[in-house]
CSV table of N, CA and C in Angstrom, one decimal:
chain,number,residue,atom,x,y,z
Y,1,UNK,N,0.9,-1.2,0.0
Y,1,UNK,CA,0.0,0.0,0.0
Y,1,UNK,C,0.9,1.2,0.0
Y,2,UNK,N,0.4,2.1,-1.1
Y,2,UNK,CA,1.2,3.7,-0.8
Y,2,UNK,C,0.3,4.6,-0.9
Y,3,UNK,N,0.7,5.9,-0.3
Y,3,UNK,CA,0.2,7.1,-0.5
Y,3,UNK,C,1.4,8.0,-1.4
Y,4,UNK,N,0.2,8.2,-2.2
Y,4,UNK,CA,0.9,9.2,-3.3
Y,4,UNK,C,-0.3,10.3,-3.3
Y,5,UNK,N,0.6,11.5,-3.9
Y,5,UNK,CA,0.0,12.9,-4.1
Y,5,UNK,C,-1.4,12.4,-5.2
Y,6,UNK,N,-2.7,13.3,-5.5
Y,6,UNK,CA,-3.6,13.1,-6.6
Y,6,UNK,C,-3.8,14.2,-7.0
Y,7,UNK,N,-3.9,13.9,-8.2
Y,7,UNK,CA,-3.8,15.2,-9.0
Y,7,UNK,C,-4.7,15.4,-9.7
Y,8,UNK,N,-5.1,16.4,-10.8
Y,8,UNK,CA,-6.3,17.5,-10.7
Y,8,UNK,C,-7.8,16.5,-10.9
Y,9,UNK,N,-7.1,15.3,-11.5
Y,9,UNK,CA,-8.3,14.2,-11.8
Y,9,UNK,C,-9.3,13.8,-10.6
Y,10,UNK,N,-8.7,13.9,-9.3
Y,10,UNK,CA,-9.1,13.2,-7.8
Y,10,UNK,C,-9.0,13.8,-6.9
Y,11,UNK,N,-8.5,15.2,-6.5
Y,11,UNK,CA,-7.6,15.5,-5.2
Y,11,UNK,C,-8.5,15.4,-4.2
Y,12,UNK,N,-8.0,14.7,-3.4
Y,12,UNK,CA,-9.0,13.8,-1.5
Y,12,UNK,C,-8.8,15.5,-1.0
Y,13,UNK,N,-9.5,15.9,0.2
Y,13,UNK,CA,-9.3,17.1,0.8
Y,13,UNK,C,-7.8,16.9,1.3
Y,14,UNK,N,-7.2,16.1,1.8
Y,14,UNK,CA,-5.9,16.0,2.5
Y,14,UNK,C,-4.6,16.1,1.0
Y,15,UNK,N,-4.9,16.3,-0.1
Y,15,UNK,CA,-4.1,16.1,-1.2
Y,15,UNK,C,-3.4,14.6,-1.6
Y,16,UNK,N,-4.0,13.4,-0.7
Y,16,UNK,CA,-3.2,12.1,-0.8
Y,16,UNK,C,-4.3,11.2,-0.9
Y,17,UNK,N,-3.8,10.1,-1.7
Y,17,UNK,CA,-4.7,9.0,-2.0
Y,17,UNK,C,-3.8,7.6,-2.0
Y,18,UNK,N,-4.4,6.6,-1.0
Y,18,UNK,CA,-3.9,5.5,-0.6
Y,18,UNK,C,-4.1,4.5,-1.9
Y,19,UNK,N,-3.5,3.8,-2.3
Y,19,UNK,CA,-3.3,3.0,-3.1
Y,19,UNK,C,-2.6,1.6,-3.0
Y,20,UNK,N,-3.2,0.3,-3.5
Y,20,UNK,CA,-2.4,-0.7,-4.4
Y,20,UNK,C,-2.8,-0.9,-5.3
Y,21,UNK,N,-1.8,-1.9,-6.5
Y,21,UNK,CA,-2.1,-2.0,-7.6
Y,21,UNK,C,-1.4,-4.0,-7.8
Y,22,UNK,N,-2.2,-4.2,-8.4
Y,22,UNK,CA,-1.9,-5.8,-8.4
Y,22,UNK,C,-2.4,-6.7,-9.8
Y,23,UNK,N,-1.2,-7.1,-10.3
Y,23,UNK,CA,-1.6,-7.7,-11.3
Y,23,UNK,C,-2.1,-9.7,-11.1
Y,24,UNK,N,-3.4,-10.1,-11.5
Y,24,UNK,CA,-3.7,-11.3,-11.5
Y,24,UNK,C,-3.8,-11.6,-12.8
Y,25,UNK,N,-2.9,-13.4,-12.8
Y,25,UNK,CA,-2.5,-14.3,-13.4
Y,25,UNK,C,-4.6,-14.1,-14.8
Y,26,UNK,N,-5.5,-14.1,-14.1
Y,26,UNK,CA,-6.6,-14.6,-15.2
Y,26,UNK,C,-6.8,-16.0,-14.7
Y,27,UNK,N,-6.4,-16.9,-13.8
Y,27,UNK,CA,-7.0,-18.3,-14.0
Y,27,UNK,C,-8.1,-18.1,-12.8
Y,28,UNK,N,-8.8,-19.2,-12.5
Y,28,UNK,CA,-9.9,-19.1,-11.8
Y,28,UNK,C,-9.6,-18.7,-10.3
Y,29,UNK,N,-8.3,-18.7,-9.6
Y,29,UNK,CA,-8.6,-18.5,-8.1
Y,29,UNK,C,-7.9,-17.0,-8.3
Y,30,UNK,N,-8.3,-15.9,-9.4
Y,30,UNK,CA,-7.6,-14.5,-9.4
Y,30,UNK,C,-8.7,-14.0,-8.4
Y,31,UNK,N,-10.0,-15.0,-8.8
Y,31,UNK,CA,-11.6,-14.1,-8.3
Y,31,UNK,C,-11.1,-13.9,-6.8
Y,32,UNK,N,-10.6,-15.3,-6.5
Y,32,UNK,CA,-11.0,-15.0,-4.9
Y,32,UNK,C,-9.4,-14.4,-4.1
Y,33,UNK,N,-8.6,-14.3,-5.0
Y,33,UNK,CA,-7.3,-13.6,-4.7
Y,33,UNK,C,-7.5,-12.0,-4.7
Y,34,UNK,N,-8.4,-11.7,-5.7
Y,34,UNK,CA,-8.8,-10.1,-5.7
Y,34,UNK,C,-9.8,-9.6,-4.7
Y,35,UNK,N,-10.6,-10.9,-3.9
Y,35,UNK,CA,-11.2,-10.3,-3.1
Y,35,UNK,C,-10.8,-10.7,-2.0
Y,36,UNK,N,-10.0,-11.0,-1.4
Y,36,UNK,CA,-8.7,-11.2,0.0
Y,36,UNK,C,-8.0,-9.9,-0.4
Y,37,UNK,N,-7.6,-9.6,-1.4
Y,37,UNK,CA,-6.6,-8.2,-1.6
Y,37,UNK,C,-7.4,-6.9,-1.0
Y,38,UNK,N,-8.9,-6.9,-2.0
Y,38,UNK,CA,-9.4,-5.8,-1.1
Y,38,UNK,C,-9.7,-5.8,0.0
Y,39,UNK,N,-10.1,-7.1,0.7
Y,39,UNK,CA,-10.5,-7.0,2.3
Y,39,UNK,C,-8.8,-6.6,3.0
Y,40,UNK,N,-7.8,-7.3,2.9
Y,40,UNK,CA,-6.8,-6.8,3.3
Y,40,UNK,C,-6.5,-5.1,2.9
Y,41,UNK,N,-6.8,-4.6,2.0
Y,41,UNK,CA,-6.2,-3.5,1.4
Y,41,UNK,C,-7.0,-2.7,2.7
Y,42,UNK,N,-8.3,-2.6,2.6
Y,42,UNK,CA,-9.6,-2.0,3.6
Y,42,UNK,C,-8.7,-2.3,5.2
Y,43,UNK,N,-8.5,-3.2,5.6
Y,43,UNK,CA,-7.9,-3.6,6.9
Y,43,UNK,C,-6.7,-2.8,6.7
Y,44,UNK,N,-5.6,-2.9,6.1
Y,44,UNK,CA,-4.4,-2.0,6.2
Y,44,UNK,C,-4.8,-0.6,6.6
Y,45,UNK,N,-5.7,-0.1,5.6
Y,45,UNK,CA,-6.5,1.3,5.5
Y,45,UNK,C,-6.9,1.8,7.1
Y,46,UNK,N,-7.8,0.8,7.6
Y,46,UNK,CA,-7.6,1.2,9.0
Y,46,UNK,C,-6.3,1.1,9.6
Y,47,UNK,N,-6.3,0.3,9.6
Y,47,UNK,CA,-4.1,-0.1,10.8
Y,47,UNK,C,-3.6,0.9,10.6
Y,48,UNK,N,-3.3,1.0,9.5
Y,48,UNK,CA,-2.1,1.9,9.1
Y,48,UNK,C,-2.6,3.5,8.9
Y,49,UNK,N,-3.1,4.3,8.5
Y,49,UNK,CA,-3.8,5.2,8.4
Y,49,UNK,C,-5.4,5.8,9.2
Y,50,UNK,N,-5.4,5.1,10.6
Y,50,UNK,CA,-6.7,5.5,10.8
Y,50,UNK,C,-7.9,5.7,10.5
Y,51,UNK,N,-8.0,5.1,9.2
Y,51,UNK,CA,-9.1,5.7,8.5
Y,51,UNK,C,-10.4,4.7,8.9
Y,52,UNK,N,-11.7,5.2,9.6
Y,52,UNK,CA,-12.5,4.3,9.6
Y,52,UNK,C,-12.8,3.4,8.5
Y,53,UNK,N,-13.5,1.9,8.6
Y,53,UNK,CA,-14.0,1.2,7.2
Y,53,UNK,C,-15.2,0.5,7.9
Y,54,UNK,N,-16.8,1.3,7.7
Y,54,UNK,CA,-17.5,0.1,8.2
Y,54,UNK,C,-17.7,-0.9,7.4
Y,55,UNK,N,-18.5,-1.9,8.0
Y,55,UNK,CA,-18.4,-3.4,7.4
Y,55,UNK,C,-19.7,-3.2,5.8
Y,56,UNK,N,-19.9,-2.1,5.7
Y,56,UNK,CA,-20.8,-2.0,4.4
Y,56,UNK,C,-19.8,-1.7,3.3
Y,57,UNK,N,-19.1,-0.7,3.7
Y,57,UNK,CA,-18.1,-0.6,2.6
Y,57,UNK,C,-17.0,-1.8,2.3
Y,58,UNK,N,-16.8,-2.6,3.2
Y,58,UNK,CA,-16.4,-3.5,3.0
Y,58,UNK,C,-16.8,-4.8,2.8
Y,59,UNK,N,-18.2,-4.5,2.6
Y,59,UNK,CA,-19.0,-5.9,1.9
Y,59,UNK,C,-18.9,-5.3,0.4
Y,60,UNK,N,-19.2,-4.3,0.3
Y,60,UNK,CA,-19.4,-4.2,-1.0
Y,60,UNK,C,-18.2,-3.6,-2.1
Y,61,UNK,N,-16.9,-3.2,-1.9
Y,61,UNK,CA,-15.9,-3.7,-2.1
Y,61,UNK,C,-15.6,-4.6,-2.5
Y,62,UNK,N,-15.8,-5.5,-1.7
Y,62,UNK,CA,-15.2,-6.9,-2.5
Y,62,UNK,C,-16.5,-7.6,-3.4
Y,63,UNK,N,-17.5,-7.4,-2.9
Y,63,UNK,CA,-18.8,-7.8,-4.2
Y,63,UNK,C,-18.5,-7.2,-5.2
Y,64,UNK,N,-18.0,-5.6,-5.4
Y,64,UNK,CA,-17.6,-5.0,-6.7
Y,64,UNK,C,-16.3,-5.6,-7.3
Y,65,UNK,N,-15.4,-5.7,-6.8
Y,65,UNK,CA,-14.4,-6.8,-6.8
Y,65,UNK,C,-14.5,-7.9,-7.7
Y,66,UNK,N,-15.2,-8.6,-6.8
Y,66,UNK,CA,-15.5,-10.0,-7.5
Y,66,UNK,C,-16.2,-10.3,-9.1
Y,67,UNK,N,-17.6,-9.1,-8.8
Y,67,UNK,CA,-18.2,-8.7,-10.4
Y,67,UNK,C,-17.1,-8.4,-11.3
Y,68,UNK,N,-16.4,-7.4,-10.8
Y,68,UNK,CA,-15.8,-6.9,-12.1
Y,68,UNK,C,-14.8,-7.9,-12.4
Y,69,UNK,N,-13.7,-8.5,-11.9
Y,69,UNK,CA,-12.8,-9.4,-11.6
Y,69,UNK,C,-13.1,-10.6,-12.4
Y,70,UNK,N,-14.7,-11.2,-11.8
Y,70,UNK,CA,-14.7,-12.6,-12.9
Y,70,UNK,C,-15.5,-12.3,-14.1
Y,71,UNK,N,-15.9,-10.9,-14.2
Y,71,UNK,CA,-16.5,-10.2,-15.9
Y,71,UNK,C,-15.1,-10.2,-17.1
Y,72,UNK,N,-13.3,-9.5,-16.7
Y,72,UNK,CA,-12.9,-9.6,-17.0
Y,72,UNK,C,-12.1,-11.0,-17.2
Y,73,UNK,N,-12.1,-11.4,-16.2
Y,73,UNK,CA,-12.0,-13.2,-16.6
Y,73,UNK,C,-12.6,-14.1,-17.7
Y,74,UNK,N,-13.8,-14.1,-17.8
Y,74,UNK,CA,-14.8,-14.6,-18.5
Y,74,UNK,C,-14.9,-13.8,-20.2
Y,75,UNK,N,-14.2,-12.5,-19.9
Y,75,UNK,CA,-14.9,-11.8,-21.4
Y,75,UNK,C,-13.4,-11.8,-22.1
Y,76,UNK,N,-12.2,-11.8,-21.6
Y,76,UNK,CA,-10.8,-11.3,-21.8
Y,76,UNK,C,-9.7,-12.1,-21.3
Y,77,UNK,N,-9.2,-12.6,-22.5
Y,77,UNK,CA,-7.6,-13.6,-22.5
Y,77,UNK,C,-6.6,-12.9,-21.4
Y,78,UNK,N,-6.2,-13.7,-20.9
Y,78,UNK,CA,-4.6,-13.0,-20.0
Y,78,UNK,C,-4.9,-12.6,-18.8
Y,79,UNK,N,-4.0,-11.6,-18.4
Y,79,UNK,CA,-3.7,-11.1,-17.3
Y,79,UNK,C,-4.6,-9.9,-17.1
Y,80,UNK,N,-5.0,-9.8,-15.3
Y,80,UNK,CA,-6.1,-8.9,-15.0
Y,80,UNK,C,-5.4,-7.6,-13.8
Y,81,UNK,N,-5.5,-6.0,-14.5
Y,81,UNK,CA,-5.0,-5.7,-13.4
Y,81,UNK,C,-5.9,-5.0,-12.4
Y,82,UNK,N,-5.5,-5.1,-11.0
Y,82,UNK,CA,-6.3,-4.8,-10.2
Y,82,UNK,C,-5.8,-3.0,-9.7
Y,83,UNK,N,-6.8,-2.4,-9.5
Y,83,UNK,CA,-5.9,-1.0,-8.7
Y,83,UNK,C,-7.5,-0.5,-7.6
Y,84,UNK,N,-6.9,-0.7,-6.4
Y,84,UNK,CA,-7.8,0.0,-5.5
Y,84,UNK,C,-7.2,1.3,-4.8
Y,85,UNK,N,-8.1,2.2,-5.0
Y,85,UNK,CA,-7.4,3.9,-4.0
Y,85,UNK,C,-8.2,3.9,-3.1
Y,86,UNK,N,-8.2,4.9,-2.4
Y,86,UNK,CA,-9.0,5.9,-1.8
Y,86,UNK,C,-8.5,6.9,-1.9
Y,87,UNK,N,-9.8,8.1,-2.0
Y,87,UNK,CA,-9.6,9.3,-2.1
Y,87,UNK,C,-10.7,9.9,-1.8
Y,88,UNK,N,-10.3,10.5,-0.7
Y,88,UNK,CA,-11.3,11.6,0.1
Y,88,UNK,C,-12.4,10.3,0.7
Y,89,UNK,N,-13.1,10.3,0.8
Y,89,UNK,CA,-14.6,9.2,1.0
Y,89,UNK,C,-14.8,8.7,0.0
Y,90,UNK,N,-14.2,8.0,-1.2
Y,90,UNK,CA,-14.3,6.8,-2.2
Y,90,UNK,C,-13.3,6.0,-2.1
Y,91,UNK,N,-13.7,5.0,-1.8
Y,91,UNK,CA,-13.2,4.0,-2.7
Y,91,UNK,C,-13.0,3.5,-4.0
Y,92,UNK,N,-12.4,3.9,-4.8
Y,92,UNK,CA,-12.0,3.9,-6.1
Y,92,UNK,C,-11.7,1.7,-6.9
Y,93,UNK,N,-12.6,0.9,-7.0
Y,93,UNK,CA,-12.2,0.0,-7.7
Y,93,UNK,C,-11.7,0.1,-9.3
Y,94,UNK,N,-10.6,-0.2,-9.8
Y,94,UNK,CA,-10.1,0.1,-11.2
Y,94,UNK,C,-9.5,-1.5,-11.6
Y,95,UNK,N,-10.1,-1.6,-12.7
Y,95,UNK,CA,-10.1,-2.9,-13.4
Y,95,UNK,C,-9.8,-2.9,-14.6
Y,96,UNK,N,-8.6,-3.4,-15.0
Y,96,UNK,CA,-7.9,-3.5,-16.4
Y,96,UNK,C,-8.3,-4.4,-17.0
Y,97,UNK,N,-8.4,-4.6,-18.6
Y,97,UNK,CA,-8.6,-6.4,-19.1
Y,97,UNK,C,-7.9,-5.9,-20.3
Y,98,UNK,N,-7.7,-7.3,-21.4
Y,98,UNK,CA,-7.4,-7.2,-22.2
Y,98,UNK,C,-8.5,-6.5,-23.3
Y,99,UNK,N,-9.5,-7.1,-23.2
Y,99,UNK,CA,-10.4,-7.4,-24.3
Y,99,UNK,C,-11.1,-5.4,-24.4
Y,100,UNK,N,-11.5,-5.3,-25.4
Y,100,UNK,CA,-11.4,-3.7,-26.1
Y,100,UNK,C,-12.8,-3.6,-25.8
Y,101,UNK,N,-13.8,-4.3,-25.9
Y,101,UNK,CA,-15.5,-4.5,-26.1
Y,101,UNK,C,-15.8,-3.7,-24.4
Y,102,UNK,N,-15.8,-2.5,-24.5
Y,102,UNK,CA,-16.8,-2.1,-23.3
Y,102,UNK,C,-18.3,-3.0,-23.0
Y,103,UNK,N,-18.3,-3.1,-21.8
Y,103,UNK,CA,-19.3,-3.7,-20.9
Y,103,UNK,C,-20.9,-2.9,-21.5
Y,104,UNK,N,-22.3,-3.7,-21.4
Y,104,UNK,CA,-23.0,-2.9,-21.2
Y,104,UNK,C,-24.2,-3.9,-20.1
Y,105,UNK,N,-25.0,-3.0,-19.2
Y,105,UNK,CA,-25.7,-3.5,-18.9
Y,105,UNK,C,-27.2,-3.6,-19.7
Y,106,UNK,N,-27.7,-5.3,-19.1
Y,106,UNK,CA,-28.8,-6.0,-20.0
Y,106,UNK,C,-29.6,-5.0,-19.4
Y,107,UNK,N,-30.8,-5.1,-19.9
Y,107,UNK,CA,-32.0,-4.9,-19.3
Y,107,UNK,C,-32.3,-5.9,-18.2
Y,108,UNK,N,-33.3,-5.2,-17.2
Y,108,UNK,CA,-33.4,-6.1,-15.9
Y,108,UNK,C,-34.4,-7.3,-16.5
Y,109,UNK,N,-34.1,-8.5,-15.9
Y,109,UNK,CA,-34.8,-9.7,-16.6
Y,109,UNK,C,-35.2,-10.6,-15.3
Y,110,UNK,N,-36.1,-10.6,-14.2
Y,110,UNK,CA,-36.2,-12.0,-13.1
Y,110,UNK,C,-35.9,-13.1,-13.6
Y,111,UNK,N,-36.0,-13.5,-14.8
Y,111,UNK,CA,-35.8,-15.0,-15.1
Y,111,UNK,C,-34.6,-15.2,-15.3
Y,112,UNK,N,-34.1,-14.2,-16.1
Y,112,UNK,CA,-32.8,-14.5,-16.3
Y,112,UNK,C,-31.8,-15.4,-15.3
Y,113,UNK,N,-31.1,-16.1,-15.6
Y,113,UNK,CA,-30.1,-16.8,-14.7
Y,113,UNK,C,-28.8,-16.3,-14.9
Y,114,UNK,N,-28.2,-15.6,-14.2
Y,114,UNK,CA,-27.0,-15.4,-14.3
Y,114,UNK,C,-26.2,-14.1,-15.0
Y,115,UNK,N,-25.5,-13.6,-15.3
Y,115,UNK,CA,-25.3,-12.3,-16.2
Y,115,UNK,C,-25.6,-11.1,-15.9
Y,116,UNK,N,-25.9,-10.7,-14.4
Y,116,UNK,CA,-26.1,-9.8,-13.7
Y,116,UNK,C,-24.8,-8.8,-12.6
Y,117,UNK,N,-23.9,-9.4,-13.0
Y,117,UNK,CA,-23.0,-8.7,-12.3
Y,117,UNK,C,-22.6,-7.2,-12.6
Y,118,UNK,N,-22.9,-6.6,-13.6
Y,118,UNK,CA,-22.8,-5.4,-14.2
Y,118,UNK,C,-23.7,-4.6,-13.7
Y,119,UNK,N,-25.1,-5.6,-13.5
Y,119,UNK,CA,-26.1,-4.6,-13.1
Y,119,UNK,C,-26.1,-4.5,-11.7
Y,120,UNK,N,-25.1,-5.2,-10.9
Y,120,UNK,CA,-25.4,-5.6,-9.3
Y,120,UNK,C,-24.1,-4.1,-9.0
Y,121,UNK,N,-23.4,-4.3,-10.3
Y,121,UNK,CA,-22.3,-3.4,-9.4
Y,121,UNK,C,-22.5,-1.3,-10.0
Y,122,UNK,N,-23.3,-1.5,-10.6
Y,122,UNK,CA,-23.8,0.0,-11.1
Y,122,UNK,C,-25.2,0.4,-10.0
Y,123,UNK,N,-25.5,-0.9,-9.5
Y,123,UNK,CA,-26.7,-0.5,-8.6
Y,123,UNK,C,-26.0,0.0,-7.4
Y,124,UNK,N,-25.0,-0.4,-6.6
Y,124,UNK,CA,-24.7,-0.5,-5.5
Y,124,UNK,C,-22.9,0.3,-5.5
Y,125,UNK,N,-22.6,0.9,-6.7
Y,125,UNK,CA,-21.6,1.9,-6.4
Y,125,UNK,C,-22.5,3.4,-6.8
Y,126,UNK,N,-21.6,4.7,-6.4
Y,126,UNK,CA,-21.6,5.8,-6.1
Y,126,UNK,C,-21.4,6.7,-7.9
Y,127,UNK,N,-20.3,5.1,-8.3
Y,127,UNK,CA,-20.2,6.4,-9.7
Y,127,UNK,C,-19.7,5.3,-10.7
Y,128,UNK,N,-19.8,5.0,-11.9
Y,128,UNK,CA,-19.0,3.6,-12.7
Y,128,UNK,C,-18.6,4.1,-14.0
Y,129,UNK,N,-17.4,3.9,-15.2
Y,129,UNK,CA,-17.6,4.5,-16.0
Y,129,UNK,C,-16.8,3.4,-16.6
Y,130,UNK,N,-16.4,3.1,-18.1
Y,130,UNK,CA,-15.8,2.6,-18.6
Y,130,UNK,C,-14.9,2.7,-19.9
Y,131,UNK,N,-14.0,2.7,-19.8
Y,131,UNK,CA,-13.0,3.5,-21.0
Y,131,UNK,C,-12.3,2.2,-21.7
Y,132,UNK,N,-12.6,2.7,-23.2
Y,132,UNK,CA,-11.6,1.9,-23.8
Y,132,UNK,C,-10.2,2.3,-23.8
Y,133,UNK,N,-8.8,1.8,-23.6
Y,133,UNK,CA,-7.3,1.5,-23.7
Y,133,UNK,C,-6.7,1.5,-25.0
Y,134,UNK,N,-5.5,1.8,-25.1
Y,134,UNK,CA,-4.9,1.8,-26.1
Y,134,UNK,C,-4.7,0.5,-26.4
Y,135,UNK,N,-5.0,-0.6,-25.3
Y,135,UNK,CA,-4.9,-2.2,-25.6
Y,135,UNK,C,-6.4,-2.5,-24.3
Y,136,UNK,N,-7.3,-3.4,-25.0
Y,136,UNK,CA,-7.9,-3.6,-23.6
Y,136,UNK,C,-8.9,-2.3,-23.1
Y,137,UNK,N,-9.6,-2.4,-22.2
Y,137,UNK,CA,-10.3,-1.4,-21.2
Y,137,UNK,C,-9.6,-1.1,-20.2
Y,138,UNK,N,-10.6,-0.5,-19.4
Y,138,UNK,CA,-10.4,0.0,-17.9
Y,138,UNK,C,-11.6,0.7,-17.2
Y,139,UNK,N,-12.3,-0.6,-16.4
Y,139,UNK,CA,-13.4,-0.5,-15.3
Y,139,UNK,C,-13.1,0.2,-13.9
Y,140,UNK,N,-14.2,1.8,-14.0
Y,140,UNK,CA,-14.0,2.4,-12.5
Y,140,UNK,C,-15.2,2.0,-11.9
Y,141,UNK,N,-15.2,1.6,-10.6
Y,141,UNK,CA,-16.3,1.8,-9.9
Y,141,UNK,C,-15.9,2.3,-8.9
Y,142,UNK,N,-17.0,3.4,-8.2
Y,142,UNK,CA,-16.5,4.6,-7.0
Y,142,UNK,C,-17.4,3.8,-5.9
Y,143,UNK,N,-17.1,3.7,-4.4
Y,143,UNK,CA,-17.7,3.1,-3.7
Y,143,UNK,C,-17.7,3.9,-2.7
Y,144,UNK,N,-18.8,4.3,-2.1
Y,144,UNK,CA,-18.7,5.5,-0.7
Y,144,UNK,C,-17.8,4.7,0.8
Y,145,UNK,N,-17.1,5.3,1.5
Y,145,UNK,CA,-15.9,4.7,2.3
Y,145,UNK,C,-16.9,4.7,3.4
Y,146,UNK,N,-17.8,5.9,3.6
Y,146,UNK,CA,-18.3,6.3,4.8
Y,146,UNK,C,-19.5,6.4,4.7
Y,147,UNK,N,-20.3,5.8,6.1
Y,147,UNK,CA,-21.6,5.3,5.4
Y,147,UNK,C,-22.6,7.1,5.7
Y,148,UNK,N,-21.5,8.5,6.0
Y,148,UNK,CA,-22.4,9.6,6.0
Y,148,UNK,C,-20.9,10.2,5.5
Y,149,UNK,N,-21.0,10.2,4.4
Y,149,UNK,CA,-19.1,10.1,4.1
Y,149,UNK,C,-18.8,12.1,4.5
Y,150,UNK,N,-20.0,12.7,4.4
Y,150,UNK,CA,-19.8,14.3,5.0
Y,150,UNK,C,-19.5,14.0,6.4
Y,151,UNK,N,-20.3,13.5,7.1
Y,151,UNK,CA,-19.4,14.0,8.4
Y,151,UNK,C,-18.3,13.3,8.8
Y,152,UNK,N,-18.2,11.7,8.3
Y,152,UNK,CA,-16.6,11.4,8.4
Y,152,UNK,C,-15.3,11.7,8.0
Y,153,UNK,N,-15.9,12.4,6.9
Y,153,UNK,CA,-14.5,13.1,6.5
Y,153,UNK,C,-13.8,14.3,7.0
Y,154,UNK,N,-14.9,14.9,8.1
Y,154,UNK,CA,-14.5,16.1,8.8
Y,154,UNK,C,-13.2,16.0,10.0
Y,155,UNK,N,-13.1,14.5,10.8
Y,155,UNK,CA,-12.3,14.1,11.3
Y,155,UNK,C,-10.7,13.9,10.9
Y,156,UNK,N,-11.1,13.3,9.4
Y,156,UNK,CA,-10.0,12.7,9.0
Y,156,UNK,C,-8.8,13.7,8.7
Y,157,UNK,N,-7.4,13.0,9.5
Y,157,UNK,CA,-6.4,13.7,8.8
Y,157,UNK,C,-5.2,12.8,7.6
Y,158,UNK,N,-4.5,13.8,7.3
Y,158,UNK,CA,-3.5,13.0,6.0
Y,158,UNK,C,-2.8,12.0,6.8
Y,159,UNK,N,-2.3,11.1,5.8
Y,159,UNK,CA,-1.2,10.6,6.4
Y,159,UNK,C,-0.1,10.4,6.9
C-alpha cells in the first residue's frame, strides 16, 4: 500500500490518495485472490492510516471486486489488473482487461439466470464508467468509504 500525491483528476481534501495495484495471473482462483486483496487493502487502511471502514463498505468492495474481476476473466484472455485507492470518501475500484468491447448492462430480466453482475455493481456503487485503452479497457467503480461520508470526513487527517 502507498500514499501518493492526486492530481487535478481526484484531489482527496488532504491532497493524498492510498493505493495498491496488483496484477492477476486470469485463471480461476484471481476471483478469490482479488477479493482477499481488497479486504486486506480495507484492513491495512484502518491499521495503518486510521481511516474508519464500516463493514458496508467492505462488503461491498469486495462484491464489486469479485463482479468486475470474474467479468474480465470470462470476457478477456490474460492477465487482469487490479488497482484499489482511496480518495477523500471513495473507494476507487479500477479494473484492467485485455479485451477492447466495453461492458453494457442488460435490461433487468427476473428469469434470467446469471449475467447480472454489471447490473449488481452500477446499482450498488456511487459512480461507474468505462474506458476503452490503447490495448484492452479499464473499469471504474467509485464506492462510498463512509456510510455519512460528509461527516466522516470532517475528522479525517492525511497521512
Amino acid at each position: 500500500m502507498e500514499s501518493v500525491p492526486v492530481g487535478e483528476d481526484g484531489t482527496a481534501p488532504d491532497g493524498w490518495a492510498i493505493r495498491t495495484t496488483v496484477a492477476l495471473d486470469g485463471d480461476g482462483a484471481c476471483i478469490a485472490e482479488a477479493r482477499h486483496l481488497a479486504a486486506n487493502f480495507l484492513t491495512r487502511l484502518q491499521a495503518d492510516h486510521g481511516i474508519p471502514v464500516p463493514s458496508r463498505a467492505m462488503d461491498l468492495t469486495q462484491l464489486v471486486v469479485s463482479e468486475l474481476v470474474t467479468n474480465a476473466r470470462k470476457y478477456a484472455p490474460g492477465p487482469v489488473l487490479l488497482d484499489l485507492r482511496v480518495t477523500g470518501a471513495v473507494i476507487e475500484v479500477v479494473v484492467w482487461d485485455s479485451d477492447p468491447v466495453l461492458p453494457v448492462a442488460r435490461a433487468a430480466d427476473p428469469g434470467r439466470v446469471g449475467q447480472h453482475g454489471l447490473e449488481i455493481v452500477m446499482a450498488v456503487a456511487q459512480g461507474f464508467e468505462a474506458q476503452r485503452q490503447p490495448v484492452g479497457k479499464r473499469i471504474t467503480a467509485r464506492i462510498a468509504l463512509l456510510d455519512d461520508p460528509v461527516a466522516g470526513m470532517a475528522g479525517r487527517h492525511g497521512p
